mmCIF file of C-alpha atoms in Angstrom:
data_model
loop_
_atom_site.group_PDB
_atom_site.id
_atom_site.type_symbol
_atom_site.label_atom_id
_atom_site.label_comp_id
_atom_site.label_asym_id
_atom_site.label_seq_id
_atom_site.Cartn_x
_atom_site.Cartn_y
_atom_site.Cartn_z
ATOM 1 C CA UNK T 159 -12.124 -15.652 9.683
ATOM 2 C CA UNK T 160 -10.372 -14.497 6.394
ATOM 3 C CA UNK T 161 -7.275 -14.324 6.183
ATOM 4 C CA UNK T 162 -5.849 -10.909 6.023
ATOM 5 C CA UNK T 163 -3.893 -10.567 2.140
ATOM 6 C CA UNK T 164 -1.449 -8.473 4.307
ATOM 7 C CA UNK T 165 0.251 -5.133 4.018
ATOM 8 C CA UNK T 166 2.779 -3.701 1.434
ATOM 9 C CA UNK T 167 5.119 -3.896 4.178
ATOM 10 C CA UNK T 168 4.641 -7.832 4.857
ATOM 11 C CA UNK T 169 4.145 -8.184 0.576
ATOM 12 C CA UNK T 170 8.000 -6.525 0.595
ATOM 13 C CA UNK T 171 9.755 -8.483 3.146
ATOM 14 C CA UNK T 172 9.284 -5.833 5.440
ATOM 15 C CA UNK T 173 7.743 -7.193 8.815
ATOM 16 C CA UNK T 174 10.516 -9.300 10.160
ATOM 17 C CA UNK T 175 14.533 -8.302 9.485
ATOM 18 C CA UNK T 176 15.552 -4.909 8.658
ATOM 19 C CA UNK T 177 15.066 -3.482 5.682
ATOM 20 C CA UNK T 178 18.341 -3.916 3.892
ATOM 21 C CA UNK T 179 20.373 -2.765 6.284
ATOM 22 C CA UNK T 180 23.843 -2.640 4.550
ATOM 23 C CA UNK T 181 22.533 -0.869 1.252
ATOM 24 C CA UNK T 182 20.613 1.544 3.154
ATOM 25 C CA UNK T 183 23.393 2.305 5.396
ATOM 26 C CA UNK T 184 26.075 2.730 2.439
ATOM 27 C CA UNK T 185 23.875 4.792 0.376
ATOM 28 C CA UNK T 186 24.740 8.289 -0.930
ATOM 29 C CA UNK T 187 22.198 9.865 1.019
ATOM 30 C CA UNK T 188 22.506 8.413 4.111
ATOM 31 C CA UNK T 189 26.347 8.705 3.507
ATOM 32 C CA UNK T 190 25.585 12.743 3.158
ATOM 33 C CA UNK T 191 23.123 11.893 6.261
ATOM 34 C CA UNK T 192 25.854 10.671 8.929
ATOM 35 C CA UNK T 193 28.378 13.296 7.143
ATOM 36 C CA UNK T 194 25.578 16.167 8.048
ATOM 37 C CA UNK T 195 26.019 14.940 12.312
ATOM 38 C CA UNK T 196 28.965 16.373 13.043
ATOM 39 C CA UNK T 197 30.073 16.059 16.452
ATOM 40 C CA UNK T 198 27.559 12.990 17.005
ATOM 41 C CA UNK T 199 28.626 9.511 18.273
ATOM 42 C CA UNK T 200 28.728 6.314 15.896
ATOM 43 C CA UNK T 201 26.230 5.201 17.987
ATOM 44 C CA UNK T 202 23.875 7.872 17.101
ATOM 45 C CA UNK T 203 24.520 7.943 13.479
ATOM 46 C CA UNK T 204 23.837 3.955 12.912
ATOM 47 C CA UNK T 205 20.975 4.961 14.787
ATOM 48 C CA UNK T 206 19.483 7.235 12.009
ATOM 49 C CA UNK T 207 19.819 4.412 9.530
ATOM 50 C CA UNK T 208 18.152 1.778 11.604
ATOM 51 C CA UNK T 209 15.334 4.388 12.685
ATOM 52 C CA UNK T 210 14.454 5.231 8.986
ATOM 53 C CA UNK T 211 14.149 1.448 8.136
ATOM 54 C CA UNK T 212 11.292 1.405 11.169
ATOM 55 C CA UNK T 213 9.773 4.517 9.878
ATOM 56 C CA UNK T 214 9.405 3.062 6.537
ATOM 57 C CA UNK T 215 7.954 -0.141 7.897
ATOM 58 C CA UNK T 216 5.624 2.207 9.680
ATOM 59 C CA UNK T 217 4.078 4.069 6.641
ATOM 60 C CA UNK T 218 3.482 0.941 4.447
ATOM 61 C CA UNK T 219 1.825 -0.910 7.256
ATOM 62 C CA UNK T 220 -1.284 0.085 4.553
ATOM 63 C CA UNK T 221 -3.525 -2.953 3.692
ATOM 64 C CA UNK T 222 -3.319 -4.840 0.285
ATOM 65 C CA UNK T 223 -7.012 -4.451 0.466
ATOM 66 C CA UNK T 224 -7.021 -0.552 0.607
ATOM 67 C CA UNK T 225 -4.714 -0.578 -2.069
ATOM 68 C CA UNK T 226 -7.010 -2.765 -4.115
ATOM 69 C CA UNK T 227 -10.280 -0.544 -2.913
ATOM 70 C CA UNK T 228 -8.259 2.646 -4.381
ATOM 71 C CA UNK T 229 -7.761 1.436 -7.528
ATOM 72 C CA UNK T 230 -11.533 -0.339 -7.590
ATOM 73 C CA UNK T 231 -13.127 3.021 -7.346
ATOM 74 C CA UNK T 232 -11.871 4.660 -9.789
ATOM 75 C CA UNK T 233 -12.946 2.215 -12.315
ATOM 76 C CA UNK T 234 -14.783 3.819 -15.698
ATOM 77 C CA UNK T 235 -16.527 1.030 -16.045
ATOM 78 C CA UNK T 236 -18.332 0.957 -12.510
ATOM 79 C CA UNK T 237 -19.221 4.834 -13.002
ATOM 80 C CA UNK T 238 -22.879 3.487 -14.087
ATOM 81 C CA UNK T 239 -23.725 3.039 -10.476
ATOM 82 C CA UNK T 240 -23.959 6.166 -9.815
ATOM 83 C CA UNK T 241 -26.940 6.606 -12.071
ATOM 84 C CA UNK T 242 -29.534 6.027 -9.513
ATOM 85 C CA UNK T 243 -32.371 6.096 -12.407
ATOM 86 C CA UNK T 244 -31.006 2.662 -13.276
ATOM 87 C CA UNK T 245 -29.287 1.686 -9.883
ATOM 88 C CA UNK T 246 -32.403 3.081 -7.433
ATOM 89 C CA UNK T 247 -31.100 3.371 -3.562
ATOM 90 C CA UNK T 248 -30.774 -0.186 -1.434
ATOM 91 C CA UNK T 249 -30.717 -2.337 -4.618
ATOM 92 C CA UNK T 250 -27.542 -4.536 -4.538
ATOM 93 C CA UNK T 251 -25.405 -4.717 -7.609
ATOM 94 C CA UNK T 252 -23.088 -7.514 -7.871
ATOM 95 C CA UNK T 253 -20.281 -6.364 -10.502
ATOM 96 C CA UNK T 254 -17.049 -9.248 -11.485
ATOM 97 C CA UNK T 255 -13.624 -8.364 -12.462
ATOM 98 C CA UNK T 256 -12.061 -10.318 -14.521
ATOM 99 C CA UNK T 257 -7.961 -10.868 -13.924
ATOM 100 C CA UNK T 258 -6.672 -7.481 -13.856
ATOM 101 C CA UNK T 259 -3.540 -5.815 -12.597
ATOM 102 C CA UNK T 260 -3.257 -3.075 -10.181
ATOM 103 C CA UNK T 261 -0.249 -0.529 -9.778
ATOM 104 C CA UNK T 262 0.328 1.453 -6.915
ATOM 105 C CA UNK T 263 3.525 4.131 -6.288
ATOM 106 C CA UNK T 264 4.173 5.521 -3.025
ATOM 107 C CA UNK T 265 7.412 8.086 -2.521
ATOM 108 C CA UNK T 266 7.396 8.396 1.571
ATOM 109 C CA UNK T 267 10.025 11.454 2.768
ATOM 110 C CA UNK T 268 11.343 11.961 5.876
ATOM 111 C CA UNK T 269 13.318 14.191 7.766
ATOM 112 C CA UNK T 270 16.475 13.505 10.471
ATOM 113 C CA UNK T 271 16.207 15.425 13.462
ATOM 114 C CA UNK T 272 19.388 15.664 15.883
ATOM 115 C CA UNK T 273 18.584 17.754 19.121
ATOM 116 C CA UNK T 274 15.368 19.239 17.761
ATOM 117 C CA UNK T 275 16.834 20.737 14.307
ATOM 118 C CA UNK T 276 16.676 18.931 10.979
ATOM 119 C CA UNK T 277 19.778 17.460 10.168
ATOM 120 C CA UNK T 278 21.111 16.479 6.101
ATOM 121 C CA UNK T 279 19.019 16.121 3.189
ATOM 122 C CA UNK T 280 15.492 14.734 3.133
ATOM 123 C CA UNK T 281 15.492 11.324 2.541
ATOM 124 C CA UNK T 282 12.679 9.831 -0.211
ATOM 125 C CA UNK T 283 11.836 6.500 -1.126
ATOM 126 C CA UNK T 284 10.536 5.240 -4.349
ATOM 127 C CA UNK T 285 8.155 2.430 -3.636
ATOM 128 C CA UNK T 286 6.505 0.799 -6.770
ATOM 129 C CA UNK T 287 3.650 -2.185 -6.644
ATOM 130 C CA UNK T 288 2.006 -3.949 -8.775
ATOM 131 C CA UNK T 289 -0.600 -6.840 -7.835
ATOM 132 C CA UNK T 290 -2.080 -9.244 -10.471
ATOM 133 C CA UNK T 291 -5.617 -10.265 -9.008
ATOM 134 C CA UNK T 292 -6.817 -13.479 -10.635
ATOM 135 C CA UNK T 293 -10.933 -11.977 -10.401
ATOM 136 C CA UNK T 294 -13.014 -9.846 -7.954
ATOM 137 C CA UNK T 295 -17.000 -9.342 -7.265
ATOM 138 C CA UNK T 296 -17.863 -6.012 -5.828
ATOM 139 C CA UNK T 297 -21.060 -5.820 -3.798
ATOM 140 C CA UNK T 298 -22.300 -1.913 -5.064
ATOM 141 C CA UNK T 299 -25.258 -0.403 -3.265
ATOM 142 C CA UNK T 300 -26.048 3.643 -3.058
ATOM 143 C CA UNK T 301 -22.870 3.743 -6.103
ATOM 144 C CA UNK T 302 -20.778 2.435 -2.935
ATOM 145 C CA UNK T 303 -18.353 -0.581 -2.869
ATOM 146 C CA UNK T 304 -19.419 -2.518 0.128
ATOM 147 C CA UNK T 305 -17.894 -5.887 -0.154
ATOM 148 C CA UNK T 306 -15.652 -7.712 -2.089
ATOM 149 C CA UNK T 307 -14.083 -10.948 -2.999
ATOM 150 C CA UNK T 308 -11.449 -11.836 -4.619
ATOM 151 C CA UNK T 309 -9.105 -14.857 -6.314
ATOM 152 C CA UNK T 310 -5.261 -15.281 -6.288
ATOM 153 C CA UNK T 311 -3.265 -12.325 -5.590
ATOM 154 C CA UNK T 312 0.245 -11.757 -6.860
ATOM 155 C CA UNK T 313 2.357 -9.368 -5.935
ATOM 156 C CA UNK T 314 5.738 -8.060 -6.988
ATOM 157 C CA UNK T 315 7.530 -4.085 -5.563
ATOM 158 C CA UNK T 316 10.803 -2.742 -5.224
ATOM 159 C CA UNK T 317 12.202 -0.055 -2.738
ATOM 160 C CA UNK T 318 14.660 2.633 -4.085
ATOM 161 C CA UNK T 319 16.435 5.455 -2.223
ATOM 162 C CA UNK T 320 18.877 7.874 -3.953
ATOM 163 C CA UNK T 321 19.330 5.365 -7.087
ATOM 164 C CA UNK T 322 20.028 2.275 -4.740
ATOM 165 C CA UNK T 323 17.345 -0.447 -5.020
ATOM 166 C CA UNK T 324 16.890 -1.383 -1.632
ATOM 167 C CA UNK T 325 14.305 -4.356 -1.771
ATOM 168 C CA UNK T 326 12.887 -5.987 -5.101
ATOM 169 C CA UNK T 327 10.369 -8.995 -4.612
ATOM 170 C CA UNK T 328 8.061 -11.103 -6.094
ATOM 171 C CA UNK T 329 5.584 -12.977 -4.056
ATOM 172 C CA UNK T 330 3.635 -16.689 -5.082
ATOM 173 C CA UNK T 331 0.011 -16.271 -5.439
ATOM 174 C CA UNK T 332 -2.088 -16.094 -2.629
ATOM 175 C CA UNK T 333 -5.787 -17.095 -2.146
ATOM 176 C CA UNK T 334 -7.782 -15.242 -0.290
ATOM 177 C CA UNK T 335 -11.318 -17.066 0.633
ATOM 178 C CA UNK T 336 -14.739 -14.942 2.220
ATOM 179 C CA UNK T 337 -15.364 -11.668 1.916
ATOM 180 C CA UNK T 338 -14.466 -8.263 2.692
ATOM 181 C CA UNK T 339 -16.739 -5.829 4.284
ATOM 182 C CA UNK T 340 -15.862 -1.754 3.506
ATOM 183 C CA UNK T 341 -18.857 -0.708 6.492
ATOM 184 C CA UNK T 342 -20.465 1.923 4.681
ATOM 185 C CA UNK T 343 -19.079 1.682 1.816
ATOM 186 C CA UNK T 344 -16.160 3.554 -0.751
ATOM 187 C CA UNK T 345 -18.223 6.273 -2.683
ATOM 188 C CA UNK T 346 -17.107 5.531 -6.596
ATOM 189 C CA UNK T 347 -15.446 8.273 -7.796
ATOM 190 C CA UNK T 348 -14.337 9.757 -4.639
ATOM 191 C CA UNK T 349 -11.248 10.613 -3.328
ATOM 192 C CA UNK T 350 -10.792 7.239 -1.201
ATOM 193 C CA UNK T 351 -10.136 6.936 2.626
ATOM 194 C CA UNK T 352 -8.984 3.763 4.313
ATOM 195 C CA UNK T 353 -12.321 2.157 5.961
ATOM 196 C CA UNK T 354 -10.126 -0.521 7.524
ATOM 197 C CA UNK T 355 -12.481 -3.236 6.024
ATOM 198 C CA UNK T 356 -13.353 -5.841 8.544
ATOM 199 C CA UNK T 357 -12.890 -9.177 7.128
ATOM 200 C CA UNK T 358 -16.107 -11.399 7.319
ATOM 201 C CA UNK T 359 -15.983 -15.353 7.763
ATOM 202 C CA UNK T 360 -15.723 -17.121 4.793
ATOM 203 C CA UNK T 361 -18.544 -18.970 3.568
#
């Protein structure tokens, strides 16, 4: 099988220790956060902090391959697909990338609830990506995306909450062998949807 290129959680440290517990927990806005529980037990404000570090796992459990499939489709120069007078239905295209690098932001928010009722500010993260891929071929049919393949993959993101950087890292490059199949395919152009691509066995 291929390997899977992983999530932004597991490209940011994120999938085994906390997520930098002691910065999170001294920041302003968790500082304002634990201030805001009055009345509360230590217990249950340490709580808060670890929570939101599981939450935030949570939401960038997204696959570096969804990430790469977002940016893919939005491509000006793959826009000629969709010309079926040159591009008829069912004929495969076979398009490469050469090395390229693809930025991603993602500001996550969440809200502390103690005893049903919102408690403190919202808290927002700043989460920044950027992945250098080394080449890609897209498989187009129907203007769709239906496979891909790809080189290295490098990866480097930080986390930031309230002005503190919270995780910064820089990953070595990866190689990912086989391909990647998207099922039906990501419409170019479109607003995209995860299709949880199903990795295929590499050749």
């Amino acid at each position: 099988m291929t390997p899977d290129p992983g999530s932004i959680a597991v490209l940011l440290g994120l999938d085994g220790s906390a997520l930098a517990p002691a910065r999170l927990h001294d920041s302003d806005v968790m500082v304002r956060l634990r201030a805001s529980l009055t009345g509360a037990p230590d217990l249950v404000r340490n709580f808060a902090t670890e929570s939101l570090s599981d939450a935030l796992r949570s939401v960038l459990n997204v696959p570096l391959i969804d990430v790469l499939a977002a940016a893919w489709k939005t491509r000006h120069d793959l826009r000629q697909y969709c010309d079926q007078t040159k591009y008829p239905p069912g004929e495969v295209s076979n398009y490469v990338l050469a090395g390229h690098v693809i930025s991603s932001t993602h500001r996550p928010r969440f809200q502390v609830l103690f005893d049903g009722a919102p408690c403190g500010p919202d808290i927002e993260f700043d989460v920044d990506l950027s992945l250098t891929v080394e080449a890609a071929c897209l498989e187009i049919v129907n203007a769709r995306i239906t496979k891909a393949t790809t080189g290295t993959i490098q990866g480097s993101g930080q986390i930031r909450c309230a002005g503190a950087t919270l995780v910064e890292r820089q990953t070595k490059k990866v190689d990912i062998p086989g391909k990647f199949s998207f099922g039906e395919g990501i419409p170019l152009g479109m607003p995209y949807r995860s299709a949880s691509p199903a990795p295929e066995p590499a050749a």
